[in-house]
Amino acid sequence: MHILITGAAGDVGTRLRRLLKGVYPRIRVSDIRKPADLGVDEDFVAADLADYGQVEKITAGIDGVVHLGGYSVEGSWETIHKSNIVGCYNLFEAAYRAGVKRVVFASSNHAVGFYSRDQKIGVDVTVRPDSRYGVSKAFGEAVGALYADKHGLRVTCIRIGNVNDKPLDKRRLSIWIKPEDLAQLVRIGLEHPDIRFEIFYGASDNKAAWWDNSNAQRFGYRPQGRSEDFRDHAMAEQAKLPADAISDRFQGGPFCSDEYDAGRKQ
Ligand code: 15L
């Protein structure tokens, strides 16, 4: 299986390159810029995802794509549109035309960030994006569904929480994912014979979880990380943060309070 990883120079891309190296002997890595830690044995091809011709080049001859490329936080509409809307569409279209069989799309918790923290949600809820970034992730999931249903691509969307060595604050106790657990979900997306179009939550085995991840479990996901093991660290970090009523109310945290003015209009 020849794999392409887009967004390979980013933090998640860098971690996944290391974790998937021994698993897939043929990995092409791509990003707009060369990864700082690029190994001599790595096959790197630079590409701007907003340029369809460049995306055609990186998808040629590929069996499975791990699509991490794009802008990974909130940004101006111009930035989000170019990187995450045009870029994501180009990726699915070029992958389909190139005969790629599977795409694993890095969606985000911010596609559903405006669900309240006292709700437990599954993968079948209506999207409630908390930002232009979150809208772009909901768009990516929709494009993935289109290419799966219309063209038979096998698509897995992972609504990633926060990938890190440990949870960074109270919110992350609910959404943290250990890098190895994310690699496990990516492998399910690339290999499981029954994948057609699926959405998983990218979270470890977190006691404080807001998400019902039984769909991932159905495909054999057995997370090893437990955010509770780092509760003291996360709460100590939380104590350093300023109070923010909107952020604390919704799952998307600061992505919800950023530019928030709904209260003033009620
Ligand atoms: C994301 O989707 C971002 O890519 C990441 O940088 C974090 O902000 C994460 O969400 C989060 O919610 O913590």
Coordinates of C-alpha atoms and ligand atoms in Angstrom, one line a residue:
M1 CA 0.0 0.0 0.0
H2 CA 1.5 3.4 -1.1
I3 CA 0.5 6.1 1.4
L4 CA 0.4 9.9 1.0
I5 CA 0.5 12.1 4.1
T6 CA -0.4 15.7 3.5
G7 CA 0.4 18.4 6.1
A8 CA 3.4 16.3 6.9
A9 CA 5.4 19.2 8.3
G10 CA 2.9 20.1 11.0
D11 CA 2.9 18.8 14.6
V12 CA 0.4 16.0 14.0
G13 CA 2.0 15.2 10.6
T14 CA 5.4 15.0 12.2
R15 CA 4.1 12.6 14.9
L16 CA 2.2 10.4 12.5
R17 CA 5.2 10.2 10.1
R18 CA 7.2 8.7 12.9
L19 CA 4.5 6.3 14.1
L20 CA 3.5 5.0 10.7
K21 CA 7.0 4.7 9.3
G22 CA 7.5 1.0 10.4
V23 CA 3.9 0.2 9.4
Y24 CA 3.8 1.3 5.7
P25 CA 7.0 0.8 3.8
R26 CA 6.0 3.3 1.1
I27 CA 5.0 6.7 2.4
R28 CA 5.1 9.9 0.3
V29 CA 5.1 13.0 2.5
S30 CA 3.9 16.4 1.4
D31 CA 3.4 19.9 2.7
I32 CA 3.8 23.4 1.3
R33 CA 7.2 23.5 3.1
K34 CA 9.8 20.9 3.7
P35 CA 9.5 19.3 7.2
A36 CA 12.4 20.5 9.4
D37 CA 13.1 16.9 10.5
L38 CA 12.8 15.3 7.1
G39 CA 14.8 12.1 7.0
V40 CA 17.1 11.2 4.0
D41 CA 14.9 8.1 3.5
E42 CA 11.7 10.1 3.3
D43 CA 10.0 10.7 -0.1
F44 CA 9.0 14.4 0.1
V45 CA 7.1 16.2 -2.6
A46 CA 6.1 19.9 -1.9
A47 CA 2.6 20.9 -2.9
D48 CA 0.2 23.8 -2.4
L49 CA -3.2 22.1 -1.9
A50 CA -4.9 25.2 -3.4
D51 CA -3.2 24.4 -6.8
Y52 CA -5.0 21.5 -8.4
G53 CA -2.1 20.7 -10.7
Q54 CA 0.2 20.2 -7.7
V55 CA -2.3 18.0 -5.9
E56 CA -2.6 15.8 -9.0
K57 CA 1.2 15.2 -8.8
I58 CA 1.2 14.1 -5.1
T59 CA -1.8 11.8 -5.5
A60 CA -0.5 10.0 -8.6
G61 CA 0.1 6.3 -7.8
I62 CA -1.2 6.5 -4.3
D63 CA -3.5 3.9 -2.6
G64 CA -4.4 5.7 0.6
V65 CA -4.2 9.3 1.8
V66 CA -3.9 10.7 5.3
H67 CA -5.1 14.2 4.7
L68 CA -3.8 16.5 7.5
G69 CA -3.0 19.4 5.2
G70 CA -4.6 22.8 5.7
Y71 CA -4.9 25.6 8.2
S72 CA -5.2 24.0 11.7
V73 CA -6.8 26.8 13.8
E74 CA -9.1 29.7 13.2
G75 CA -8.1 32.1 10.5
S76 CA -9.5 34.8 8.2
W77 CA -12.0 33.6 5.6
E78 CA -9.5 34.1 2.9
T79 CA -7.0 31.8 4.6
I80 CA -9.6 29.1 5.5
H81 CA -11.2 29.2 2.1
K82 CA -7.9 28.7 0.3
S83 CA -6.3 26.1 2.5
N84 CA -9.3 24.1 3.9
I85 CA -12.1 24.6 1.4
V86 CA -10.4 24.7 -2.0
G87 CA -7.5 22.6 -0.7
C88 CA -9.7 19.9 0.7
Y89 CA -11.9 19.8 -2.4
N90 CA -8.8 19.5 -4.6
L91 CA -7.5 16.6 -2.5
F92 CA -10.7 14.5 -2.8
E93 CA -11.2 15.3 -6.5
A94 CA -7.5 14.5 -7.4
A95 CA -7.5 11.4 -5.2
Y96 CA -10.7 10.1 -7.0
R97 CA -9.3 10.9 -10.4
A98 CA -6.0 9.2 -9.5
G99 CA -7.8 6.0 -8.4
V100 CA -6.9 6.4 -4.7
K101 CA -8.9 3.9 -2.7
R102 CA -9.0 5.4 0.7
V103 CA -8.8 8.8 2.4
V104 CA -8.5 9.4 6.1
F105 CA -9.5 13.1 6.7
A106 CA -8.4 15.0 9.7
S107 CA -11.6 16.6 10.8
S108 CA -11.8 18.3 14.2
N109 CA -13.8 18.6 17.4
H110 CA -14.4 22.2 16.2
A111 CA -17.0 20.9 13.6
V112 CA -19.2 20.2 16.7
G113 CA -17.7 22.8 19.1
F114 CA -21.0 24.5 20.0
Y115 CA -22.4 21.5 21.8
S116 CA -22.6 22.1 25.4
R117 CA -20.2 20.4 27.8
D118 CA -23.0 18.7 29.6
Q119 CA -24.1 16.8 26.5
K120 CA -22.7 13.5 25.3
I121 CA -22.7 13.4 21.6
G122 CA -22.3 10.6 19.0
V123 CA -21.2 10.9 15.4
D124 CA -24.7 11.2 14.1
V125 CA -25.4 14.7 15.5
T126 CA -25.9 17.8 13.3
V127 CA -22.7 19.7 12.9
R128 CA -22.4 22.8 15.2
P129 CA -19.1 24.5 14.1
D130 CA -17.6 27.0 16.4
S131 CA -15.5 28.9 13.9
R132 CA -14.7 29.4 10.2
Y133 CA -12.2 26.6 10.8
G134 CA -14.9 24.4 12.2
V135 CA -17.1 25.1 9.2
S136 CA -14.2 24.0 6.9
K137 CA -14.0 20.7 8.8
A138 CA -17.7 20.1 8.4
F139 CA -17.3 20.9 4.7
G140 CA -14.5 18.3 4.5
E141 CA -16.7 15.7 6.1
A142 CA -19.4 16.5 3.6
V143 CA -17.0 16.3 0.6
G144 CA -15.8 13.0 1.9
A145 CA -19.3 11.7 2.1
L146 CA -20.0 12.8 -1.5
Y147 CA -16.9 11.0 -2.8
A148 CA -17.7 7.9 -0.8
D149 CA -21.3 7.7 -1.8
K150 CA -21.0 8.8 -5.4
H151 CA -17.6 7.5 -6.4
G152 CA -16.9 4.6 -3.9
L153 CA -13.9 6.1 -2.2
R154 CA -13.5 4.6 1.3
V155 CA -13.5 7.6 3.6
T156 CA -12.8 8.0 7.3
C157 CA -13.2 11.3 9.0
I158 CA -11.6 11.6 12.4
R159 CA -12.9 14.5 14.6
I160 CA -9.6 15.0 16.3
G161 CA -9.6 16.4 19.9
N162 CA -6.2 17.5 20.9
V163 CA -3.1 15.5 20.0
N164 CA -0.4 15.8 22.6
D165 CA 1.9 13.9 25.0
K166 CA -0.6 14.8 27.8
P167 CA -3.8 16.8 28.2
L168 CA -3.0 20.6 28.4
D169 CA -6.0 21.8 30.5
K170 CA -9.4 20.9 31.8
R171 CA -11.1 20.9 28.4
R172 CA -8.4 18.7 27.0
L173 CA -9.1 16.1 29.8
S174 CA -12.3 15.4 27.8
I175 CA -10.8 15.5 24.2
W176 CA -7.2 14.5 24.5
I177 CA -5.8 11.8 22.2
K178 CA -2.5 10.1 22.7
P179 CA -0.5 10.2 19.4
E180 CA -0.4 6.3 19.3
D181 CA -4.2 6.2 19.6
L182 CA -4.5 8.5 16.6
A183 CA -2.2 6.3 14.6
Q184 CA -4.4 3.3 15.5
L185 CA -7.5 5.2 14.2
V186 CA -5.6 6.2 11.0
R187 CA -4.7 2.5 10.5
I188 CA -8.3 1.5 10.8
G189 CA -9.2 4.0 8.2
L190 CA -6.6 2.8 5.8
E191 CA -7.0 -0.9 6.4
H192 CA -10.4 -2.0 7.7
P193 CA -12.2 -3.9 5.0
D194 CA -15.7 -2.6 6.0
I195 CA -15.0 1.1 5.9
R196 CA -17.2 3.0 3.4
F197 CA -17.9 6.4 5.0
E198 CA -17.3 6.6 8.7
I199 CA -16.8 9.3 11.3
F200 CA -14.8 8.6 14.5
Y201 CA -13.9 10.8 17.4
G202 CA -10.2 11.3 17.8
A203 CA -10.0 10.8 21.5
S204 CA -8.3 8.4 23.9
D205 CA -10.0 6.5 26.7
N206 CA -11.0 9.6 28.7
K207 CA -13.2 9.4 31.8
A208 CA -14.3 13.0 31.2
A209 CA -15.2 12.4 27.6
W210 CA -18.1 14.3 25.9
W211 CA -18.2 11.9 23.0
D212 CA -19.7 8.5 22.4
N213 CA -17.0 6.8 20.3
S214 CA -18.7 3.5 20.0
N215 CA -18.5 3.7 16.2
A216 CA -14.7 3.6 16.4
Q217 CA -14.9 0.8 18.9
R218 CA -17.1 -1.1 16.5
F219 CA -14.2 -1.1 14.0
G220 CA -11.8 -2.4 16.7
Y221 CA -10.5 0.8 18.2
R222 CA -8.9 0.1 21.6
P223 CA -7.4 3.4 22.9
Q224 CA -4.4 3.0 25.3
G225 CA -4.2 6.6 26.6
R226 CA -6.2 7.7 29.7
S227 CA -6.4 11.5 30.3
E228 CA -7.3 10.8 33.9
D229 CA -3.7 9.8 34.6
F230 CA -2.7 13.4 34.0
R231 CA -5.6 15.1 35.8
D232 CA -3.3 17.0 38.3
H233 CA -1.1 18.4 35.5
A234 CA -4.2 19.5 33.5
M235 CA -5.9 21.2 36.4
A236 CA -2.7 23.0 37.4
E237 CA -2.4 24.3 33.9
Q238 CA -6.1 25.2 33.9
A239 CA -5.6 27.3 37.1
K240 CA -3.3 29.6 35.1
L241 CA -5.9 30.4 32.5
P242 CA -8.3 33.4 32.8
A243 CA -11.9 32.6 33.5
D244 CA -14.1 32.6 30.3
A245 CA -17.8 31.8 30.7
I246 CA -18.5 31.0 27.1
S247 CA -15.4 29.0 26.6
D248 CA -16.2 27.0 29.7
R249 CA -19.8 26.3 28.6
F250 CA -19.1 24.8 25.2
Q251 CA -17.0 21.9 24.0
G252 CA -15.0 24.0 21.6
G253 CA -13.7 26.2 24.4
P254 CA -11.8 29.3 23.2
F255 CA -12.9 28.7 19.6
C256 CA -16.5 29.4 20.8
S257 CA -15.7 32.6 22.8
D258 CA -13.5 34.0 20.1
E259 CA -15.6 36.7 18.3
Y260 CA -18.7 35.6 20.3
D261 CA -21.4 38.2 20.5
A262 CA -24.6 36.2 20.4
G263 CA -25.4 37.2 24.0
R264 CA -25.7 40.9 23.1
K265 CA -28.3 40.1 20.5
Q266 CA -30.7 38.2 22.7
Ligands
15L1 C1 -7.8 21.7 16.6 O1 -8.6 21.3 15.8 C2 -6.5 22.3 16.3 O2 -6.0 21.9 15.1 C3 -5.5 22.2 17.4 O3 -4.5 23.1 17.2 C4 -6.2 22.4 18.8 O4 -6.5 23.8 18.9 C5 -7.4 21.5 19.0 O5 -8.3 21.6 17.9 C6 -8.1 21.8 20.3 O6 -9.3 21.9 20.3 O7 -7.5 21.7 21.4

